Short mmCIF file of C-alpha atoms and ligand atoms in Angstrom, two decimals:
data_model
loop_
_atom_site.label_atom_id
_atom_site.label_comp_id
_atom_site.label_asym_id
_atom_site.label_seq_id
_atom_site.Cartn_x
_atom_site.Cartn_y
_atom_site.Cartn_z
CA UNK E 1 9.43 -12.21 11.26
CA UNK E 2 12.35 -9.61 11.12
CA UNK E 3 11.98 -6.16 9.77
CA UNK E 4 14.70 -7.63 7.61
CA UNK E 5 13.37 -9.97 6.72
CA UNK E 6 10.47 -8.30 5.15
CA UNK E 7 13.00 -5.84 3.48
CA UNK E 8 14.26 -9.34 1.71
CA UNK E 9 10.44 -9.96 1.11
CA UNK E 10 9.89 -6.78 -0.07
CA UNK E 11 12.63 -6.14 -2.31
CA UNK E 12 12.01 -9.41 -3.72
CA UNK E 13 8.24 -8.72 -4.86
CA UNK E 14 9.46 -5.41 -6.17
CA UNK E 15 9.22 -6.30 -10.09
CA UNK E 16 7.75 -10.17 -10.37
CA UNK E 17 6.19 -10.79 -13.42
CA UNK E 18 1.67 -10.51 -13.12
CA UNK E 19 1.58 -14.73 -12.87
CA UNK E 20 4.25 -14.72 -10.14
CA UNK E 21 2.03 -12.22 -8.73
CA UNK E 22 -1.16 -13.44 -8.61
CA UNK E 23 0.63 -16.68 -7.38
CA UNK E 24 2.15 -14.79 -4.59
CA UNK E 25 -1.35 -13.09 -3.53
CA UNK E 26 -2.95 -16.27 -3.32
CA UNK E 27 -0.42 -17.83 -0.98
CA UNK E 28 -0.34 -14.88 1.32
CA UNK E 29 -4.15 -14.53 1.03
CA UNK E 30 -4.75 -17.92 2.20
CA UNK E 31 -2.51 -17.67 4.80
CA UNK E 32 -4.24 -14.38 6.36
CA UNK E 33 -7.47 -15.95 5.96
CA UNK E 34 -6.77 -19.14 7.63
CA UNK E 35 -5.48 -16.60 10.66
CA UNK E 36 -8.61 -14.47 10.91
CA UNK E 37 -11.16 -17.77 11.05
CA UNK E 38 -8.80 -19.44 13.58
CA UNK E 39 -8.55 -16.29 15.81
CA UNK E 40 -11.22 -14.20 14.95
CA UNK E 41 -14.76 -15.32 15.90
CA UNK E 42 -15.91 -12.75 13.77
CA UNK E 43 -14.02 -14.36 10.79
CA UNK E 44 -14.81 -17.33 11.95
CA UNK E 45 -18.47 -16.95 11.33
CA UNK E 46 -18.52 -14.98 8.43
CA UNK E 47 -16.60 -17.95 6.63
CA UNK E 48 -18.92 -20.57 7.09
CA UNK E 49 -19.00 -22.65 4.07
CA UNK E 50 -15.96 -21.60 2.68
CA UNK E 51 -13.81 -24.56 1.99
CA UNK E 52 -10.00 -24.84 1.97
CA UNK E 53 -9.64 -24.02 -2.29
CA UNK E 54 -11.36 -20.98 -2.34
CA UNK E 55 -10.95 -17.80 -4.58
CA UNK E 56 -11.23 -14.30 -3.52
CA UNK E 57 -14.41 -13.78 -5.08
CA UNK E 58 -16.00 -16.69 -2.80
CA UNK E 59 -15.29 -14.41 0.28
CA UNK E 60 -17.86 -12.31 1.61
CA UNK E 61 -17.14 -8.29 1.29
CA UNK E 62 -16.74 -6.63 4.52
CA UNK E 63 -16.91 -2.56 5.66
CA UNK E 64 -16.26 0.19 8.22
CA UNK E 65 -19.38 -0.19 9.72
CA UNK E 66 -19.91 -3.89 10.78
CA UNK E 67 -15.89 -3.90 11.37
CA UNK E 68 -16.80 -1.05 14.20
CA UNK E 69 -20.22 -2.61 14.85
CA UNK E 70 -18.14 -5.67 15.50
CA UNK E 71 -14.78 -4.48 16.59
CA UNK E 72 -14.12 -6.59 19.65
CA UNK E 73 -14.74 -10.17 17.79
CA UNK E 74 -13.25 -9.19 14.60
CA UNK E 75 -9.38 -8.54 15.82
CA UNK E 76 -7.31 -11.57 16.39
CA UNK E 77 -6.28 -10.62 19.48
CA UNK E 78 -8.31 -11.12 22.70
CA UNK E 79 -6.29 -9.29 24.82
CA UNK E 80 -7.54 -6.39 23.13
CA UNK E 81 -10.67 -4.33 23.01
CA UNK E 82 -12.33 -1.35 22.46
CA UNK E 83 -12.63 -0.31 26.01
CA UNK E 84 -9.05 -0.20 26.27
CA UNK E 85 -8.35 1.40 23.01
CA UNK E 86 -10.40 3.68 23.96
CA UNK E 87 -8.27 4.05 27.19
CA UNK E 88 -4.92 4.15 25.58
CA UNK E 89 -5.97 6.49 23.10
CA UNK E 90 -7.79 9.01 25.58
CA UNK E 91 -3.84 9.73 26.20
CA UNK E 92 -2.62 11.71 23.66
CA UNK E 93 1.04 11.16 24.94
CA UNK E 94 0.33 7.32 23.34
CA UNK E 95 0.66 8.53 19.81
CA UNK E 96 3.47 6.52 18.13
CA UNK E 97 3.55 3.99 21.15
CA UNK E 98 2.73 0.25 21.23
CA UNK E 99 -0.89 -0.89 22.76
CA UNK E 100 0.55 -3.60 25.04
CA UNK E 101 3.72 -3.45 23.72
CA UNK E 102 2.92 -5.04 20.49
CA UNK E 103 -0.02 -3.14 18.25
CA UNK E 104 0.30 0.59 16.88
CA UNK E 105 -3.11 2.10 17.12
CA UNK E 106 -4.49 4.63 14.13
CA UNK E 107 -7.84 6.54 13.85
CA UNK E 108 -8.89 7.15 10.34
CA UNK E 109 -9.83 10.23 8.67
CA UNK E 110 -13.45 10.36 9.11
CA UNK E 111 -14.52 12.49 6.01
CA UNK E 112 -16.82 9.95 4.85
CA UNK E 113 -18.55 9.41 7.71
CA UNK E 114 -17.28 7.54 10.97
CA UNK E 115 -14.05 7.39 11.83
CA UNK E 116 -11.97 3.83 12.45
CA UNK E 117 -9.85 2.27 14.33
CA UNK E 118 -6.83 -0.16 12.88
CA UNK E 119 -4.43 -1.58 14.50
CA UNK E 120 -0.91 -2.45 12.82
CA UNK E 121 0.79 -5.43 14.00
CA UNK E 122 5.18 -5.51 13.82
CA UNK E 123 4.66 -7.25 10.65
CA UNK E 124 2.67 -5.12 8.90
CA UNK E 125 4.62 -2.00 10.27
CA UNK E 126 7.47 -3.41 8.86
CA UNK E 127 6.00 -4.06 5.10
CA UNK E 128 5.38 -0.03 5.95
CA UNK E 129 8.62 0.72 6.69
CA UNK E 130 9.95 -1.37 3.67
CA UNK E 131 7.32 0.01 1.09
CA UNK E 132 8.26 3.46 2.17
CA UNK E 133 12.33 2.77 1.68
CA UNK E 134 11.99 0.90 -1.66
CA UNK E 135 8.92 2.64 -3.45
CA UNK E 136 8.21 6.09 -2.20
CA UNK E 137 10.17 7.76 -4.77
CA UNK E 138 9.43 7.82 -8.38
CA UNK E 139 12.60 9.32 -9.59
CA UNK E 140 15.69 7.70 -8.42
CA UNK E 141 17.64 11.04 -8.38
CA UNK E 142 15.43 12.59 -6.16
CA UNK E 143 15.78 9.31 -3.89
CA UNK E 144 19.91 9.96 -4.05
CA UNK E 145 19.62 13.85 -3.58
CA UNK E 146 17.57 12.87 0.03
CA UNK E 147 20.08 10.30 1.06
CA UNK E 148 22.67 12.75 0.10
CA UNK E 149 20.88 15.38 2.54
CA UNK E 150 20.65 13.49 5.65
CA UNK E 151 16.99 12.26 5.03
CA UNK E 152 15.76 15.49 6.73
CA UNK E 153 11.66 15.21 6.40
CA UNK E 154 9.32 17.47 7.24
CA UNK E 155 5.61 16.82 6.70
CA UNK E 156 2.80 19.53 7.44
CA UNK E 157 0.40 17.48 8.63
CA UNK E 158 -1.95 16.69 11.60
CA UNK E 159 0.00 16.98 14.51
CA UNK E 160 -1.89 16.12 17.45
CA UNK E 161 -4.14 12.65 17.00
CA UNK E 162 -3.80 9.19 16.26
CA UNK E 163 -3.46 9.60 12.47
CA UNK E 164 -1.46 7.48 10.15
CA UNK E 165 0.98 10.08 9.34
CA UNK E 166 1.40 11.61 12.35
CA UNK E 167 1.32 8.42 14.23
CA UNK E 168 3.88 6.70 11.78
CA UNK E 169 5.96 9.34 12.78
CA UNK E 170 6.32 9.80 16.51
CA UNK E 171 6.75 5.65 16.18
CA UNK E 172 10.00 6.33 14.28
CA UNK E 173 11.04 9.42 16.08
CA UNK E 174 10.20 7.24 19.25
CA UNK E 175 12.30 4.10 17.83
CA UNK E 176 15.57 6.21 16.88
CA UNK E 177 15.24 9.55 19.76
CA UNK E 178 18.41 11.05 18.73
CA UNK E 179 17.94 10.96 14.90
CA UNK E 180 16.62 14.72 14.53
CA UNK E 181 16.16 14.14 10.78
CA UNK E 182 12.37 14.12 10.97
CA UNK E 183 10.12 17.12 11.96
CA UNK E 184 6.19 17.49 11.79
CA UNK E 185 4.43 20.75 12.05
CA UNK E 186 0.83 21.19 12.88
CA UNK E 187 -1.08 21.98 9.86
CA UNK E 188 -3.31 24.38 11.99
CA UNK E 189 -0.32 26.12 13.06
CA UNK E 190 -0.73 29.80 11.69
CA UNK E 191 1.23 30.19 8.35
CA UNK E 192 3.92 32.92 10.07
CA UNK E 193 4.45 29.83 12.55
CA UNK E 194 4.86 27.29 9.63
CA UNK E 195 6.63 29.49 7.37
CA UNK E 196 9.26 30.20 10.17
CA UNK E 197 9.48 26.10 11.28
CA UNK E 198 10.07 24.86 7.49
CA UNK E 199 12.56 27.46 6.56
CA UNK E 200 14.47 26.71 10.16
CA UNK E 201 14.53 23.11 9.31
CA UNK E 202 15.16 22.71 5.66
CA UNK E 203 13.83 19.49 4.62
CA UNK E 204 15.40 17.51 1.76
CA UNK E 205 11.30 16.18 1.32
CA UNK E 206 8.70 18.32 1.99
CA UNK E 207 5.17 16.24 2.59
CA UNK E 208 1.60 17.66 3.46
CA UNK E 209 -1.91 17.99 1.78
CA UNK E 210 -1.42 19.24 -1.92
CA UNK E 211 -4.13 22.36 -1.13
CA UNK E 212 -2.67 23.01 2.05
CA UNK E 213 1.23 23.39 0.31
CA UNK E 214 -0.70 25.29 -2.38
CA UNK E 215 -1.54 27.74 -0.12
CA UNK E 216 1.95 27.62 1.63
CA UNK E 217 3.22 28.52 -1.48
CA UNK E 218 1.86 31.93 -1.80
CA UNK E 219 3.68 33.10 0.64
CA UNK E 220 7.35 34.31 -0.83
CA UNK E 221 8.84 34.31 2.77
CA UNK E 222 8.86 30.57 2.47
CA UNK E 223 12.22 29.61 0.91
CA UNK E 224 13.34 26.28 1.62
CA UNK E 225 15.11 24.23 -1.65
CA UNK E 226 13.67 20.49 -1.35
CA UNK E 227 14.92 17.91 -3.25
CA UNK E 228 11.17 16.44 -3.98
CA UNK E 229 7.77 17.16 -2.55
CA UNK E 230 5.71 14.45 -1.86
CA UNK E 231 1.82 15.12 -1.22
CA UNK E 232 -1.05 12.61 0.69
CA UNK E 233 -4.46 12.99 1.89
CA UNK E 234 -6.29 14.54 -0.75
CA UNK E 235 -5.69 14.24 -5.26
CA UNK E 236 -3.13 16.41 -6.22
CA UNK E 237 -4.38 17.99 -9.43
CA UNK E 238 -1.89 19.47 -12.68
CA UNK E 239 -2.78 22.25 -11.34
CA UNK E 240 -1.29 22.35 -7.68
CA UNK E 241 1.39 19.89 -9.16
CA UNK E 242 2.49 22.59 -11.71
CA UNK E 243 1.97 25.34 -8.95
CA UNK E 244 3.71 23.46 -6.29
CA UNK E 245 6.72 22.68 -9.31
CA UNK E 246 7.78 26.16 -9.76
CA UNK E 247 7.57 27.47 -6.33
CA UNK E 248 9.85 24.78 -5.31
CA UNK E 249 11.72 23.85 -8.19
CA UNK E 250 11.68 20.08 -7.76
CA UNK E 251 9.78 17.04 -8.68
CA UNK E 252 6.24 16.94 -7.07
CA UNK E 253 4.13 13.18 -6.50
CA UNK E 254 2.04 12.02 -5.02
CA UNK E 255 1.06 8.46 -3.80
CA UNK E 256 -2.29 6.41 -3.06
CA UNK E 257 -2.69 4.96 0.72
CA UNK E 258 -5.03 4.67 3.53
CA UNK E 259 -5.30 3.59 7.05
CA UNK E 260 -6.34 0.57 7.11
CA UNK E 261 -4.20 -0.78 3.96
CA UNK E 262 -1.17 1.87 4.53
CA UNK E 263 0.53 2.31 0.92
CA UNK E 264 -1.52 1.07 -1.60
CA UNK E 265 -0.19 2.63 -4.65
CA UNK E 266 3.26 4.27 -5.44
CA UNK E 267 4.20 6.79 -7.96
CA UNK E 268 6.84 6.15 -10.61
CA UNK E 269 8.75 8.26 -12.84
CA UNK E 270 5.96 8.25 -15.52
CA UNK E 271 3.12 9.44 -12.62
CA UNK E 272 1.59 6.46 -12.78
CA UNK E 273 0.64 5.24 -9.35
CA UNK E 274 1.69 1.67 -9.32
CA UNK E 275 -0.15 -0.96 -7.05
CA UNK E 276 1.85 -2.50 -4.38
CA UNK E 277 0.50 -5.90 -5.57
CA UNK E 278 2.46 -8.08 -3.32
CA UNK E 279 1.12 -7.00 -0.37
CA UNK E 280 -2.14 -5.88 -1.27
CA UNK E 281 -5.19 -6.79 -3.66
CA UNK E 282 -7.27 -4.34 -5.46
CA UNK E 283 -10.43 -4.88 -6.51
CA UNK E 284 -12.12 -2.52 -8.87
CA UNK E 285 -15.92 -3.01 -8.61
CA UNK E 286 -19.17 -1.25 -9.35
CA UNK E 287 -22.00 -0.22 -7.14
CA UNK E 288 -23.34 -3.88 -6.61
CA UNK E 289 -19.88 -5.05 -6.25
CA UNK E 290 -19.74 -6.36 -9.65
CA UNK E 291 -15.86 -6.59 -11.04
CA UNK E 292 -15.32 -4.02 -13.26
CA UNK E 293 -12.32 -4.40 -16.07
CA UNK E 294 -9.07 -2.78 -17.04
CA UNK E 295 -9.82 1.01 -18.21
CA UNK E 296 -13.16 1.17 -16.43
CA UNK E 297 -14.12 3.67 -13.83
CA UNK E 298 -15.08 2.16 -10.61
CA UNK E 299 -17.69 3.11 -8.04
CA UNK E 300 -15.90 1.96 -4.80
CA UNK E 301 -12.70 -0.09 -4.20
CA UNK E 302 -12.41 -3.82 -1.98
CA UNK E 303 -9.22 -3.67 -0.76
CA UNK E 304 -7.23 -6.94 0.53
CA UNK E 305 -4.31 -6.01 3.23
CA UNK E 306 -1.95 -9.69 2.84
CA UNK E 307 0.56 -7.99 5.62
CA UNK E 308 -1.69 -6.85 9.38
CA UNK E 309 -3.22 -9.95 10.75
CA UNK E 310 -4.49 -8.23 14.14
CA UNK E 311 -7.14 -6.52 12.41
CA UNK E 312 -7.74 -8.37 9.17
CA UNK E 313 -9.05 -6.18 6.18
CA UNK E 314 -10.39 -8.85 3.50
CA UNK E 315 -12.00 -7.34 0.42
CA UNK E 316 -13.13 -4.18 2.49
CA UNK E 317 -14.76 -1.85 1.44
CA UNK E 318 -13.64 2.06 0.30
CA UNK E 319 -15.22 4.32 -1.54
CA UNK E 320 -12.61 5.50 -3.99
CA UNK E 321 -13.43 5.65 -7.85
CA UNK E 322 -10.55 4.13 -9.45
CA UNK E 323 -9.43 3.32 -12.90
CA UNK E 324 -7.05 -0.04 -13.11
CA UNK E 325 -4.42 -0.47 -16.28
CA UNK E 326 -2.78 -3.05 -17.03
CA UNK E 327 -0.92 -1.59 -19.91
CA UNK E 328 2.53 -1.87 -20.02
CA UNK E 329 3.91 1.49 -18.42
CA UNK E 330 7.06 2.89 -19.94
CA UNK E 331 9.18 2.98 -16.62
CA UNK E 332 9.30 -0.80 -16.95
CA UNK E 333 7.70 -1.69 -13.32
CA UNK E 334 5.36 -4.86 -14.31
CA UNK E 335 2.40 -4.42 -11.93
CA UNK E 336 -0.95 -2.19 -12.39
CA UNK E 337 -1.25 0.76 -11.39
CA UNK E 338 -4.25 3.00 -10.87
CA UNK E 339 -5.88 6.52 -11.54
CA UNK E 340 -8.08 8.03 -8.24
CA UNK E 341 -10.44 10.16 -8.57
CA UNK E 342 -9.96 11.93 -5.42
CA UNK E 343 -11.39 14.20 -3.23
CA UNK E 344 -11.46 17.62 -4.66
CA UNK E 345 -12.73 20.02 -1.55
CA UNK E 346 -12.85 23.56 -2.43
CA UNK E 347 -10.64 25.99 -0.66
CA UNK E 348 -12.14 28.66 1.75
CA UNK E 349 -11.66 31.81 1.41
CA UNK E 350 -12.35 34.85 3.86
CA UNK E 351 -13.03 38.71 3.63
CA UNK E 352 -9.83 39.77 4.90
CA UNK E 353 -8.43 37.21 1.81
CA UNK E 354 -7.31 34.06 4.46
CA UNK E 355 -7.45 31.30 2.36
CA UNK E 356 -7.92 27.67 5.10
CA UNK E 357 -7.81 24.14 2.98
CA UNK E 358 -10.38 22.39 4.04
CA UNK E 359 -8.46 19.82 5.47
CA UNK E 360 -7.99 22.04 8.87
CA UNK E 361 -11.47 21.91 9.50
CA UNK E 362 -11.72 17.91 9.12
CA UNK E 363 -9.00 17.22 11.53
CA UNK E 364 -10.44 19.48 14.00
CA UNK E 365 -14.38 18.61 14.05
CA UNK E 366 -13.13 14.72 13.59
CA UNK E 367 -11.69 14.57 17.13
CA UNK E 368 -14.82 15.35 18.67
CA UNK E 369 -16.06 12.01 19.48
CA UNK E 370 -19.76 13.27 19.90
CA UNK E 371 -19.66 14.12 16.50
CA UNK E 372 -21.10 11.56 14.16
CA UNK E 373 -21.16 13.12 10.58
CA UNK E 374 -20.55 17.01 9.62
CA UNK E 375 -20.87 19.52 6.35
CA UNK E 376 -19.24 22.89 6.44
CA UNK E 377 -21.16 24.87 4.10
CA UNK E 378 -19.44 28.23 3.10
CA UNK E 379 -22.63 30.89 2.76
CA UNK E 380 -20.42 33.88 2.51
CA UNK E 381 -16.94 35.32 3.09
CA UNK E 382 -17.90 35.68 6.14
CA UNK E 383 -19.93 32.90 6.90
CA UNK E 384 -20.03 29.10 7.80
CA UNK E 385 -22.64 27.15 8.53
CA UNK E 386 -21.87 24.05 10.28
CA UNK E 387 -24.29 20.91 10.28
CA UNK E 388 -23.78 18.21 12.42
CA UNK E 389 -25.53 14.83 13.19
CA UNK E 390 -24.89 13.75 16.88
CA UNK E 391 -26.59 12.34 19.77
CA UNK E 392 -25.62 15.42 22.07
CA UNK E 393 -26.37 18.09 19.72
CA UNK E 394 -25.85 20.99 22.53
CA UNK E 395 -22.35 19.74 23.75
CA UNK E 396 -21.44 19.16 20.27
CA UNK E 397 -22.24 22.31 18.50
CA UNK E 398 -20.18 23.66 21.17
CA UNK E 399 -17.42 22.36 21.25
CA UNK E 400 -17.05 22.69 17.21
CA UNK E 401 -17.57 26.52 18.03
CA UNK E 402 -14.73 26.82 20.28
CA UNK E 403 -12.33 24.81 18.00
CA UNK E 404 -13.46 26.77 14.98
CA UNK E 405 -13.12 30.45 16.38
CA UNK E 406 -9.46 28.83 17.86
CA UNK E 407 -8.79 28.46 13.81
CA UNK E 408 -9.79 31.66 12.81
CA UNK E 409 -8.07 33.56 15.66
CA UNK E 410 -4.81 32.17 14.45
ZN1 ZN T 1 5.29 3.19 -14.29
#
């Protein structure tokens, strides 16, 4: 299928009434799963017993760790495996390039414990791309004013692993070489070196962690004018919203996504964060994976991706607390949408007044691979202690060290 053709798709599915949705779900639902048991023999297994009219609920919940545990039998694809992921991604010149000329390969963020890998196939690349041009922005003024200024994007982000963001990016920048509309700068660059890139550039949309363009936006040397800033990775709260708003003078969102799913949840013009329900199914549950209804705080999410059928993610599970309305929202979209309660890390701060987001220090202890699980623990302004569980303790610790004192030098 055609990139435009999933435009059509997803242009169509933009405002479909909630029983043309569910309707739509189910079709593409039984479609994926049909794939995974006919190509997956970890699929194939795990649906034993499940006959051809099933529901969602009949379907066994899956997560990080048995997909990892099980990686090689779970993707659809046996041309591919670990070993050579592992291969391809030892390279970092390979971010933003095809594995065998036909899967993008992502790393998650691993601040809940181990990091994953996902593959995206063309479709479900595409559904990205299309999600991204029809729903990103919540205001449609802000989505003219971009257009109007050339598209020119700069995110503050990751710059130097297989992350979504940064990935997703070098793949466009790779597909159109001479479009110089799209810049990202290394979130551990030092803030002079940021500062100096952003105001160079001028974006019409400025992206990045929320506490990381807090902290940007101390600084009154930064003066670029975006048209809207959009923030990822962690919650944006009022407060860096309303911080963020007056330094820049433009609207500030936010929107809901993760690896394995990509966009799971835009914003729209009322800040509600509305689900992309044709291509993905959200299941609010409780601790024992008990549905939980409409208004009702969840304990952890099962997500359903309808669009990637390399690596199928079938009510997997992520550990987001979510509230799901059905209310009727005032900007007139007809699907849910969602409130996350986030991750709300504390910002560091140092003797000499350095303030670091917290996010810096993730990126950098994830891509140690003899790293397992960490905690940074601030003890003082002038003191971290780092904890780490890993099977080579020694060559771990040290290499942390080295990466760490590289932050703080800069
Ligand atoms: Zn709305």
């Amino acid at each position: 299928m055609s990139l435009m053709n999933t435009m059509i798709k997803t242009y169509k599915g933009n405002n479909l009434s909630q029983q043309k949705i569910k309707k739509l779900q189910h079709k593409r639902l039984k479609k994926i799963v049909d794939y995974a048991r006919n190509n997956s023999t970890y699929f194939k297994d795990l649906y034993t017993g499940i006959n051809g009219d099933f529901n969602l609920q009949d379907l066994p919940i899956t997560n990080k760790i048995e997909m990892m545990k099980n990686f090689d039998s779970w993707i659809t694809d046996t041309n591919i495996n670990m070993n050579k992921i592992e291969k391809f991604t030892s390279d970092i010149e390979n971010v933003g390039r095809m594995i065998d000329g036909k899967y993008l390969v992502f790393k998650t963020s691993g601040s809940t414990g181990n990091p994953a890998i996902v593959l995206y196939d063309k479709q479900n690349i595409d559904v990205a791309s299309s999600v991204a041009a029809f729903r990103t922005f919540a205001r449609k003024e802000d989505f003219n004013a971009f257009m109007k200024n050339g598209k020119r994007t700069a995110g503050v982000f990751a710059n130097y692993g297989f992350y979504l963001a940064c990935g997703m990016s070098r793949y466009l920048q790779l597909q159109m070489p001479r479009k110089k509309n799209k810049i990202t700068i290394d979130v551990n660059a030092s803030e002079e070196q940021i500062i100096k890139e952003l105001n160079k550039f001028n974006p019409s949309m400025l992206s990045g962690y929320p506490s990381n363009l807090a902290l940007l936006s101390n600084f009154e040397e930064l003066t670029i004018k975006p048209d809207v800033v959009i923030t990822g990775g962690e919650l944006l709260t009022d407060e860096i919203r309303k911080k963020l708003t007056e330094k820049f003078n433009c609207y500030v969102q936010t929107h809901y996504s993760c690896t394995e799913v990509g966009e799971i949840a835009c914003e729209c013009s009322c800040g509600h964060l509305h689900i992309n329900e044709d291509w993905v199914i959200v299941e609010p549950v409780d601790k024992n994976n008990n549905p939980v209804g409409y208004g009702v705080q969840s304990d952890k999410v099962l997500i359903t991706n309808l669009s990637n059928y390399i690596q199928p993610f079938i009510r997997y599970e992520l550990m987001d607390r979510i509230i799901v309305h059905n209310e009727k929202c005032k900007c007139g979209k007809k699907s849910c949408w969602l409130e996350i309660e986030g991750r709300t890390d504390d910002i560091l701060e140092f003797e000499n007044g350095v303030l670091i987001a917290p996010m810096s220090f993730y990126k950098i202890l994830e891509e140690i691979k003899e790293i397992v699980r960490f905690q940074l623990i601030q003890k003082s302004y002038k003191k971290l202690e780092l904890r780490i569980i890993s099977d080579e303790k020694k060559v771990a610790f040290e290499k942390a060290k080295k990466r760490v004192t590289r932050i703080f030098k800069q």
